[in-house]
CSV table of C-alpha atoms and ligand atoms in Angstrom, one decimal:
chain,number,residue,atom,x,y,z
Q,1,MET,CA,97.9,104.0,62.2
Q,2,HIS,CA,99.8,103.5,65.1
Q,3,PRO,CA,98.0,103.8,68.5
Q,4,LEU,CA,98.3,107.0,70.1
Q,5,ASN,CA,101.3,108.0,72.1
Q,6,VAL,CA,101.4,110.7,74.5
Q,7,VAL,CA,104.6,110.2,76.3
Q,8,GLY,CA,107.0,113.0,75.8
Q,9,GLY,CA,108.8,115.3,78.4
Q,10,ARG,CA,110.3,113.9,81.8
Q,11,ASP,CA,108.9,110.6,83.1
Q,12,HIS,CA,107.7,111.1,86.7
Q,13,LEU,CA,108.8,108.5,89.6
Q,14,ALA,CA,105.9,108.9,92.2
Q,15,ILE,CA,107.1,106.1,94.2
Q,16,PRO,CA,108.0,106.8,97.8
Q,17,GLY,CA,111.7,106.7,97.4
Q,18,PRO,CA,113.7,107.2,95.7
Q,19,SER,CA,112.0,110.6,95.3
Q,20,VAL,CA,112.6,113.0,92.5
Q,21,ILE,CA,116.2,114.4,92.7
Q,22,PRO,CA,116.6,118.5,92.0
Q,23,ASP,CA,118.7,119.5,89.2
Q,24,ARG,CA,120.5,121.8,91.8
Q,25,VAL,CA,121.5,118.5,93.6
Q,26,LEU,CA,122.4,116.4,90.3
Q,27,ARG,CA,124.6,119.8,89.1
Q,28,ALA,CA,126.1,119.8,92.5
Q,29,MET,CA,127.3,115.9,92.1
Q,30,HIS,CA,128.6,116.5,88.7
Q,31,ARG,CA,132.4,117.5,89.2
Q,32,ALA,CA,135.7,115.9,89.6
Q,33,ALA,CA,136.8,113.8,92.5
Q,34,PRO,CA,137.8,116.2,95.4
Q,35,ASN,CA,140.6,115.4,98.1
Q,36,ILE,CA,139.2,113.4,100.6
Q,37,TYR,CA,141.6,114.4,103.5
Q,38,GLU,CA,141.5,118.5,103.6
Q,39,GLY,CA,140.2,121.0,101.7
Q,40,GLU,CA,136.6,121.5,100.3
Q,41,LEU,CA,135.1,118.3,101.5
Q,42,VAL,CA,135.7,118.7,104.8
Q,43,ASP,CA,134.0,122.3,104.8
Q,44,VAL,CA,131.2,120.8,102.9
Q,45,THR,CA,130.6,117.7,105.1
Q,46,LEU,CA,130.6,119.7,108.2
Q,47,SER,CA,128.2,122.3,106.9
Q,48,THR,CA,125.8,119.2,105.6
Q,49,LEU,CA,126.1,118.0,109.3
Q,50,THR,CA,125.1,121.7,111.0
Q,51,GLY,CA,122.5,122.0,108.5
Q,52,LEU,CA,121.0,118.6,109.2
Q,53,GLN,CA,120.9,119.4,112.9
Q,54,GLU,CA,119.0,122.7,112.2
Q,55,ILE,CA,116.5,120.7,110.3
Q,56,ALA,CA,115.7,118.4,113.0
Q,57,HIS,CA,116.3,121.2,115.9
Q,58,THR,CA,118.9,119.2,117.7
Q,59,LYS,CA,122.1,119.2,119.0
Q,60,ALA,CA,122.8,115.3,118.5
Q,61,GLU,CA,126.0,114.1,116.5
Q,62,ILE,CA,125.3,112.9,113.4
Q,63,ALA,CA,127.2,109.5,112.1
Q,64,VAL,CA,127.4,108.9,108.1
Q,65,TYR,CA,127.3,105.7,106.5
Q,66,HIS,CA,127.8,104.7,103.0
Q,67,GLY,CA,124.4,102.6,102.8
Q,68,ASN,CA,120.7,102.8,102.5
Q,69,GLY,CA,118.1,102.8,105.4
Q,70,HIS,CA,118.7,99.0,106.0
Q,71,ALA,CA,122.3,100.1,106.5
Q,72,GLY,CA,120.9,102.6,109.2
Q,73,TRP,CA,118.9,99.7,111.1
Q,74,GLU,CA,122.0,97.8,111.6
Q,75,ALA,CA,124.1,100.6,112.3
Q,76,CYS,CA,121.8,101.3,115.3
Q,77,LEU,CA,121.3,98.1,116.6
Q,78,CYS,CA,124.9,97.2,116.6
Q,79,ASN,CA,126.1,100.1,118.4
Q,80,LEU,CA,123.6,100.2,121.3
Q,81,LEU,CA,122.7,96.5,121.9
Q,82,SER,CA,124.5,93.0,122.5
Q,83,ALA,CA,122.7,89.3,122.0
Q,84,GLY,CA,120.4,88.7,124.6
Q,85,ASP,CA,119.0,92.4,125.5
Q,86,GLU,CA,115.5,93.2,125.1
Q,87,ILE,CA,113.9,95.7,123.1
Q,88,LEU,CA,110.3,96.9,122.5
Q,89,VAL,CA,109.3,97.5,118.4
Q,90,VAL,CA,106.4,99.5,117.7
Q,91,VAL,CA,105.4,98.0,114.6
Q,92,THR,CA,102.9,99.8,112.3
Q,93,GLY,CA,103.7,98.1,108.9
Q,94,ARG,CA,106.0,96.2,106.7
Q,95,PHE,CA,109.4,98.2,107.7
Q,96,GLY,CA,108.8,98.3,111.6
Q,97,ALA,CA,108.5,94.3,111.1
Q,98,ALA,CA,111.5,94.1,109.1
Q,99,TRP,CA,113.4,96.0,111.5
Q,100,ALA,CA,112.4,93.7,114.1
Q,101,ASP,CA,113.0,90.7,112.0
Q,102,MET,CA,116.7,92.2,111.7
Q,103,ALA,CA,117.0,92.8,115.5
Q,104,GLN,CA,116.0,89.1,115.9
Q,105,SER,CA,118.5,88.0,113.8
Q,106,LEU,CA,121.1,89.5,115.4
Q,107,GLY,CA,120.1,87.7,118.7
Q,108,ILE,CA,118.5,90.7,120.4
Q,109,ARG,CA,115.2,89.6,122.3
Q,110,VAL,CA,112.2,91.4,120.9
Q,111,GLN,CA,109.0,92.3,122.0
Q,112,LEU,CA,106.5,93.6,119.6
Q,113,LEU,CA,103.7,96.2,119.9
Q,114,GLU,CA,101.5,95.6,117.1
Q,115,ASN,CA,98.3,97.0,115.7
Q,116,GLN,CA,96.2,94.9,113.3
Q,117,GLY,CA,94.5,97.8,111.3
Q,118,PRO,CA,96.5,100.3,109.7
Q,119,THR,CA,96.7,102.8,112.5
Q,120,PRO,CA,99.4,104.5,114.8
Q,121,ALA,CA,100.7,102.9,117.8
Q,122,ASP,CA,98.5,103.0,120.6
Q,123,ILE,CA,100.0,105.3,123.4
Q,124,ASP,CA,98.0,103.2,126.1
Q,125,GLN,CA,99.3,99.9,125.2
Q,126,LEU,CA,102.8,101.3,124.8
Q,127,THR,CA,102.2,102.8,128.6
Q,128,ARG,CA,101.1,99.4,130.0
Q,129,CYS,CA,104.2,97.6,128.5
Q,130,LEU,CA,106.5,100.3,130.0
Q,131,ARG,CA,104.7,99.8,133.4
Q,132,ASP,CA,104.8,96.2,133.1
Q,133,ASP,CA,108.4,96.3,132.7
Q,134,VAL,CA,109.0,96.2,136.4
Q,135,ASP,CA,112.8,95.1,136.0
Q,136,ARG,CA,113.3,97.8,133.6
Q,137,ARG,CA,114.9,95.1,131.3
Q,138,ILE,CA,113.7,97.0,128.1
Q,139,LYS,CA,116.9,99.0,126.8
Q,140,ALA,CA,115.2,100.6,124.0
Q,141,VAL,CA,111.9,101.3,122.2
Q,142,LEU,CA,112.1,101.1,118.5
Q,143,THR,CA,109.5,102.9,116.1
Q,144,VAL,CA,109.1,104.0,112.4
Q,145,GLN,CA,107.6,107.7,112.2
Q,146,THR,CA,105.9,107.1,108.9
Q,147,ASP,CA,105.8,103.3,107.8
Q,148,THR,CA,106.3,103.5,104.1
Q,149,ALA,CA,104.0,100.6,103.5
Q,150,THR,CA,100.7,101.2,105.3
Q,151,SER,CA,101.5,105.1,105.2
Q,152,THR,CA,100.4,105.7,108.8
Q,153,CYS,CA,102.3,107.9,110.9
Q,154,ASN,CA,102.9,107.5,114.4
Q,155,ASP,CA,103.2,110.6,117.1
Q,156,ILE,CA,106.8,110.3,118.2
Q,157,LYS,CA,106.0,113.3,120.6
Q,158,THR,CA,103.4,111.7,122.7
Q,159,MET,CA,105.7,108.3,122.8
Q,160,GLY,CA,108.5,110.4,124.1
Q,161,ALA,CA,106.1,112.1,126.6
Q,162,ALA,CA,105.3,108.4,127.5
Q,163,LEU,CA,108.7,106.9,128.0
Q,164,ARG,CA,109.1,109.8,130.6
Q,165,ALA,CA,105.8,109.8,132.2
Q,166,CYS,CA,106.8,106.1,133.2
Q,167,GLU,CA,110.0,107.2,134.2
Q,168,HIS,CA,111.5,104.5,132.1
Q,169,PRO,CA,114.8,104.5,131.3
Q,170,ALA,CA,114.7,103.0,127.8
Q,171,LEU,CA,116.2,104.8,124.5
Q,172,LEU,CA,113.6,106.1,122.1
Q,173,ILE,CA,114.7,105.0,118.6
Q,174,VAL,CA,113.0,106.6,115.6
Q,175,ASP,CA,113.4,105.4,112.0
Q,176,ALA,CA,112.5,108.5,110.1
Q,177,ILE,CA,113.8,107.2,106.7
Q,178,ALA,CA,110.6,107.8,104.9
Q,179,SER,CA,109.5,111.3,107.2
Q,180,PHE,CA,112.5,113.0,107.4
Q,181,ALA,CA,112.2,116.7,106.1
Q,182,CYS,CA,108.5,115.6,105.3
Q,183,GLU,CA,106.8,115.3,108.7
Q,184,PRO,CA,107.8,117.5,111.7
Q,185,MET,CA,110.5,116.5,113.9
Q,186,TYR,CA,112.0,117.9,116.9
Q,187,ILE,CA,114.5,115.5,118.0
Q,188,ASP,CA,115.2,117.2,121.4
Q,189,GLU,CA,112.4,118.3,122.4
Q,190,TRP,CA,110.7,115.1,121.9
Q,191,GLY,CA,113.2,113.1,123.6
Q,192,VAL,CA,114.4,110.9,120.7
Q,193,ASP,CA,117.8,109.4,121.5
Q,194,MET,CA,118.5,108.1,118.3
Q,195,LEU,CA,117.1,109.0,114.7
Q,196,ILE,CA,118.0,107.2,111.6
Q,197,THR,CA,117.4,108.8,108.2
Q,198,ALA,CA,118.5,108.0,104.8
Q,199,SER,CA,119.4,110.4,101.5
Q,200,GLN,CA,116.8,109.2,99.2
Q,201,LYS,CA,113.6,110.4,100.5
Q,202,GLY,CA,112.7,113.8,101.8
Q,203,LEU,CA,116.2,114.4,101.5
Q,204,MET,CA,116.1,114.5,98.0
Q,205,THR,CA,119.7,113.1,97.0
Q,206,PRO,CA,120.5,109.8,95.5
Q,207,PRO,CA,120.3,106.4,97.6
Q,208,GLY,CA,123.6,105.5,99.3
Q,209,ILE,CA,123.9,107.7,102.6
Q,210,ALA,CA,122.4,106.6,105.8
Q,211,LEU,CA,122.5,109.3,108.8
Q,212,LEU,CA,122.3,108.2,112.5
Q,213,PHE,CA,121.5,111.1,114.9
Q,214,VAL,CA,123.2,110.2,118.0
Q,215,GLY,CA,122.0,111.7,121.5
Q,216,LYS,CA,124.0,111.5,124.6
Q,217,ARG,CA,122.2,109.0,126.2
Q,218,CYS,CA,123.4,106.6,123.6
Q,219,TRP,CA,126.8,106.2,125.0
Q,220,ALA,CA,126.1,104.5,128.3
Q,221,LEU,CA,124.7,101.6,125.8
Q,222,HIS,CA,127.4,101.9,123.4
Q,223,LYS,CA,129.6,101.2,126.0
Q,224,GLU,CA,128.4,97.8,126.6
Q,225,ALA,CA,127.3,96.8,123.3
Q,226,SER,CA,128.8,93.6,122.0
Q,227,LEU,CA,127.2,93.7,118.6
Q,228,ASN,CA,129.5,96.6,117.8
Q,229,THR,CA,132.0,95.9,115.1
Q,230,PRO,CA,134.7,98.4,113.5
Q,231,TYR,CA,132.6,99.1,110.6
Q,232,TRP,CA,129.4,100.1,112.2
Q,233,ASP,CA,131.3,101.8,115.3
Q,234,ILE,CA,130.1,105.5,115.6
Q,235,GLU,CA,132.9,106.5,117.8
Q,236,PRO,CA,135.9,106.9,115.4
Q,237,ARG,CA,133.1,108.3,113.0
Q,238,LEU,CA,132.0,110.8,115.7
Q,239,ARG,CA,135.4,111.5,117.2
Q,240,PRO,CA,138.1,110.8,114.0
Q,241,SER,CA,141.6,111.7,114.3
Q,242,MET,CA,141.6,112.2,110.4
Q,243,PHE,CA,138.8,113.3,108.3
Q,244,PRO,CA,138.2,109.7,106.9
Q,245,GLU,CA,137.7,108.3,109.7
Q,246,ARG,CA,134.4,109.6,109.8
Q,247,PHE,CA,133.5,107.1,107.0
Q,248,CYS,CA,135.7,104.3,107.9
Q,249,GLY,CA,137.7,105.1,104.8
Q,250,THR,CA,136.9,107.0,101.3
Q,251,PRO,CA,133.9,109.0,102.2
Q,252,PRO,CA,131.0,108.8,99.9
Q,253,THR,CA,132.3,112.1,98.0
Q,254,HIS,CA,129.6,112.9,95.3
Q,255,HIS,CA,127.0,112.3,97.6
Q,256,LEU,CA,128.1,114.5,100.2
Q,257,TYR,CA,128.1,117.3,97.5
Q,258,GLY,CA,124.5,116.2,96.5
Q,259,LEU,CA,123.5,116.2,100.2
Q,260,ARG,CA,124.9,119.8,101.0
Q,261,GLU,CA,122.9,121.1,98.2
Q,262,ALA,CA,119.7,119.2,99.3
Q,263,VAL,CA,120.2,120.6,103.0
Q,264,SER,CA,120.8,124.2,101.6
Q,265,MET,CA,117.3,124.1,99.5
Q,266,LEU,CA,115.6,123.0,102.6
Q,267,LEU,CA,117.1,126.0,104.6
Q,268,GLU,CA,116.5,128.3,102.3
Q,269,GLU,CA,113.0,127.3,101.9
Q,270,GLY,CA,112.7,127.2,105.4
Q,271,ILE,CA,111.9,123.7,107.4
Q,272,GLU,CA,108.5,124.7,108.8
Q,273,ASN,CA,107.7,125.6,105.3
Q,274,VAL,CA,109.1,122.4,103.7
Q,275,TRP,CA,106.7,120.7,106.4
Q,276,ARG,CA,103.7,123.1,105.7
Q,277,ARG,CA,104.1,122.2,101.9
Q,278,HIS,CA,104.4,118.3,102.3
Q,279,GLU,CA,101.0,119.1,104.4
Q,280,ALA,CA,99.2,121.0,101.7
Q,281,LEU,CA,100.3,118.6,98.8
Q,282,ALA,CA,99.1,115.4,101.1
Q,283,ARG,CA,95.6,116.9,101.3
Q,284,LEU,CA,95.5,117.2,97.7
Q,285,VAL,CA,96.3,113.4,97.4
Q,286,TRP,CA,93.6,112.7,100.3
Q,287,ARG,CA,90.9,115.0,98.9
Q,288,THR,CA,91.2,113.3,95.6
Q,289,VAL,CA,91.3,109.9,96.9
Q,290,ASP,CA,88.6,110.4,99.2
Q,291,ALA,CA,86.3,111.9,96.2
Q,292,TRP,CA,87.2,108.6,94.3
Q,293,SER,CA,86.2,106.4,97.2
Q,294,VAL,CA,82.7,107.6,97.1
Q,295,ASN,CA,80.4,104.4,96.3
Q,296,SER,CA,83.5,102.6,95.0
Q,297,ASP,CA,86.4,100.1,96.1
Q,298,LEU,CA,89.1,103.0,96.2
Q,299,CYS,CA,89.9,104.4,99.4
Q,300,CYS,CA,92.9,105.9,101.7
Q,301,ASN,CA,94.7,102.7,103.4
Q,302,VAL,CA,94.6,104.8,106.5
Q,303,SER,CA,91.0,106.3,107.6
Q,304,THR,CA,91.7,109.0,109.9
Q,305,GLU,CA,93.6,112.2,108.6
Q,306,GLU,CA,95.3,112.8,111.6
Q,307,HIS,CA,97.1,109.3,111.2
Q,308,ARG,CA,97.9,109.7,107.7
Q,309,SER,CA,101.7,110.3,106.5
Q,310,LEU,CA,102.4,113.3,104.8
Q,311,ALA,CA,105.0,111.8,102.5
Q,312,VAL,CA,103.3,108.8,101.0
Q,313,THR,CA,99.7,107.4,100.6
Q,314,THR,CA,98.7,103.9,100.4
Q,315,ILE,CA,95.6,103.5,98.2
Q,316,ARG,CA,93.1,100.4,98.3
Q,317,THR,CA,91.5,99.3,95.1
Q,318,ALA,CA,89.5,96.3,94.3
Q,319,SER,CA,91.6,93.2,94.1
Q,320,GLY,CA,93.7,93.2,90.9
Q,321,ASP,CA,92.7,96.6,89.9
Q,322,ALA,CA,96.3,98.1,91.4
Q,323,PRO,CA,98.8,96.4,89.2
Q,324,ARG,CA,96.4,97.5,86.0
Q,325,ILE,CA,96.4,101.4,87.2
Q,326,ARG,CA,100.0,101.4,87.7
Q,327,GLN,CA,101.1,99.6,84.5
Q,328,TRP,CA,98.5,101.8,82.5
Q,329,CYS,CA,99.9,104.8,84.3
Q,330,GLU,CA,103.6,103.6,83.6
Q,331,GLU,CA,103.1,102.7,80.0
Q,332,LYS,CA,100.7,105.1,78.5
Q,333,LEU,CA,101.2,108.2,80.7
Q,334,GLY,CA,104.9,107.9,81.8
Q,335,VAL,CA,104.3,108.1,85.5
Q,336,VAL,CA,105.4,105.5,87.8
Q,337,LEU,CA,103.6,104.7,90.9
Q,338,GLY,CA,104.7,102.5,94.1
Q,339,VAL,CA,103.8,98.9,94.5
Q,340,GLY,CA,101.6,97.9,97.3
Q,341,LEU,CA,103.6,96.3,100.2
Q,342,GLY,CA,100.8,95.1,102.6
Q,343,GLY,CA,98.4,97.3,104.1
Q,344,GLY,CA,98.3,96.1,107.5
Q,345,ILE,CA,100.6,94.4,109.7
Q,346,SER,CA,100.2,90.9,108.9
Q,347,GLU,CA,98.9,91.5,105.2
Q,348,PRO,CA,101.3,90.3,102.5
Q,349,PRO,CA,102.1,92.5,99.4
Q,350,GLN,CA,98.8,92.2,97.6
Q,351,ASP,CA,97.3,93.2,94.3
Q,352,ASN,CA,95.0,95.7,96.0
Q,353,LEU,CA,97.0,98.5,96.8
Q,354,PHE,CA,99.3,100.9,95.2
Q,355,ARG,CA,101.2,104.0,96.4
Q,356,ILE,CA,102.1,107.5,95.7
Q,357,GLY,CA,105.0,108.9,97.2
Q,358,HIS,CA,104.9,112.6,97.8
Q,359,MET,CA,107.9,113.5,99.7
Q,360,GLY,CA,110.8,115.7,98.9
Q,361,HIS,CA,111.2,117.8,95.5
Q,362,LEU,CA,107.6,118.3,94.7
Q,363,ASN,CA,105.2,121.1,93.6
Q,364,PRO,CA,101.3,121.0,92.8
Q,365,ALA,CA,102.3,120.9,88.7
Q,366,MET,CA,104.1,117.4,89.5
Q,367,LEU,CA,101.7,116.0,91.9
Q,368,PHE,CA,98.4,117.0,89.9
Q,369,GLY,CA,100.0,115.4,86.9
Q,370,THR,CA,100.2,112.3,88.9
Q,371,LEU,CA,96.9,112.4,90.2
Q,372,ALA,CA,95.5,113.4,86.9
Q,373,CYS,CA,97.2,110.5,85.3
Q,374,VAL,CA,95.7,108.0,88.1
Q,375,ASP,CA,92.2,109.3,87.2
Q,376,THR,CA,92.7,109.1,83.3
Q,377,ALA,CA,93.6,105.5,84.3
Q,378,LEU,CA,90.6,104.9,86.2
Q,379,LYS,CA,88.4,106.0,83.6
Q,380,ALA,CA,90.5,104.3,80.7
Q,381,LEU,CA,90.2,100.8,82.7
Q,382,GLU,CA,86.8,101.4,83.7
Q,383,VAL,CA,87.7,101.2,87.5
Q,384,PRO,CA,84.5,102.6,89.2
Q,385,HIS,CA,85.2,105.8,91.2
Q,386,GLY,CA,83.2,108.8,92.6
Q,387,PRO,CA,83.4,112.3,90.5
Q,388,HIS,CA,84.9,115.6,90.4
Q,389,ALA,CA,88.0,114.1,92.4
Q,390,LEU,CA,90.3,116.6,90.6
Q,391,SER,CA,87.7,119.5,90.9
Q,392,ILE,CA,87.6,119.1,94.8
Q,393,ALA,CA,91.3,119.2,95.1
Q,394,THR,CA,91.9,122.1,93.2
Q,395,GLN,CA,89.3,123.6,95.2
Q,396,GLU,CA,91.4,122.7,98.2
Q,397,LEU,CA,94.5,124.2,97.0
Q,398,SER,CA,93.0,127.5,95.9
Q,399,GLU,CA,91.2,127.9,99.5
Q,400,ALA,CA,94.6,126.9,101.0
Q,401,LEU,CA,96.5,129.6,99.2
L,1,PLP,C1,112.6,103.3,102.6
L,1,PLP,C2,112.6,102.8,104.2
L,1,PLP,C3,113.4,102.0,104.8
L,1,PLP,C4,114.2,101.0,104.0
L,1,PLP,O1,115.3,102.0,103.3
L,1,PLP,P1,116.2,101.3,102.2
L,1,PLP,O2,117.0,102.8,101.9
L,1,PLP,O3,115.5,100.8,100.9
L,1,PLP,O4,117.0,100.4,103.1
L,1,PLP,C5,113.2,101.9,106.0
L,1,PLP,N1,112.3,102.4,106.7
L,1,PLP,C6,111.2,103.4,106.2
L,1,PLP,C7,110.2,103.8,107.0
L,1,PLP,C8,111.4,103.3,104.8
L,1,PLP,O5,110.7,104.4,104.1
């Protein structure tokens, strides 16, 4: 007899991006190539941009790039800065650190504000850095809303308030690649000057589009930015004389159809409800992991609930257990979990971390599927864990509803 195989149906990708692509988005992309100069694609694009502004509560203009999140990072730096400029980068995990490295390699002088543990930025420390900068040399404060490695979430609203309280002119620039359409975001009200996101996480569309929300205050720095190049330049992208100039050439046609459908889905659900759904689903993960953690090595990487991301949860295990759990879930149960990318700032990728993505097109059936599969793996692999985790999570959801 062969060993029992229970994998049928759809495999489930539970990594923190790319996220699950809705059938509606896939269907919208399954079509003939459109004209790229006029007609439907122009309307599709412009209505998508209006929808994105609504989702982020902003009047900021949006530059669109064929690219991933890293392209968004580089577009942001090149449009605003010159070699020798000083910036402050708030680092709460590997993604913030990588963005700072990119800036440094472009010749930008980077001051880091780092925490050792997986906790959000310390606002008092940020305020001190800004106050100490008496000559106002810091041109921009860069921060990641959800750092996808540690799964910490920064308080962007309070950071914006801190900048204003210090009367520091630095721009506030936010990487919301993991958090956009998952965590609350009010670009204008919170004083975010530039926000970067990408298509493949909360926006539920295949990887390939980076978006730059450009606030009014960006233009003064843009004028002087010597790192700017014709391809990255936001000016023709936002002030095109012909539609394709928005993309410095051929638009990412099918991605635009997909993204328009995803934006429609978010607006139909209502963005506040999308955020509340993410919070309710994140709580199911937290309840489950917190229950597993009783008398065991398992735990959420971020200990305080208010500091946890609504889009991804990094889970600690005993050394060596995380890869075994991931492999077993993938081979035996058809669910793919995220690899560990470091649970603290200076921690390298390790074998004691795995991640569950809970961003985008997700419902309790899908999420409980993932959590129940991990629970099954813990039992099969005899990884010690606290009891009744799923029952505690279902109780939580039944009460929330
Ligand atoms: C995914 C991610 C990135 C990088 O995006 P790529 O599309 O992989 O280039 C950057 N920042 C954060 C917070 C992310 O989650």
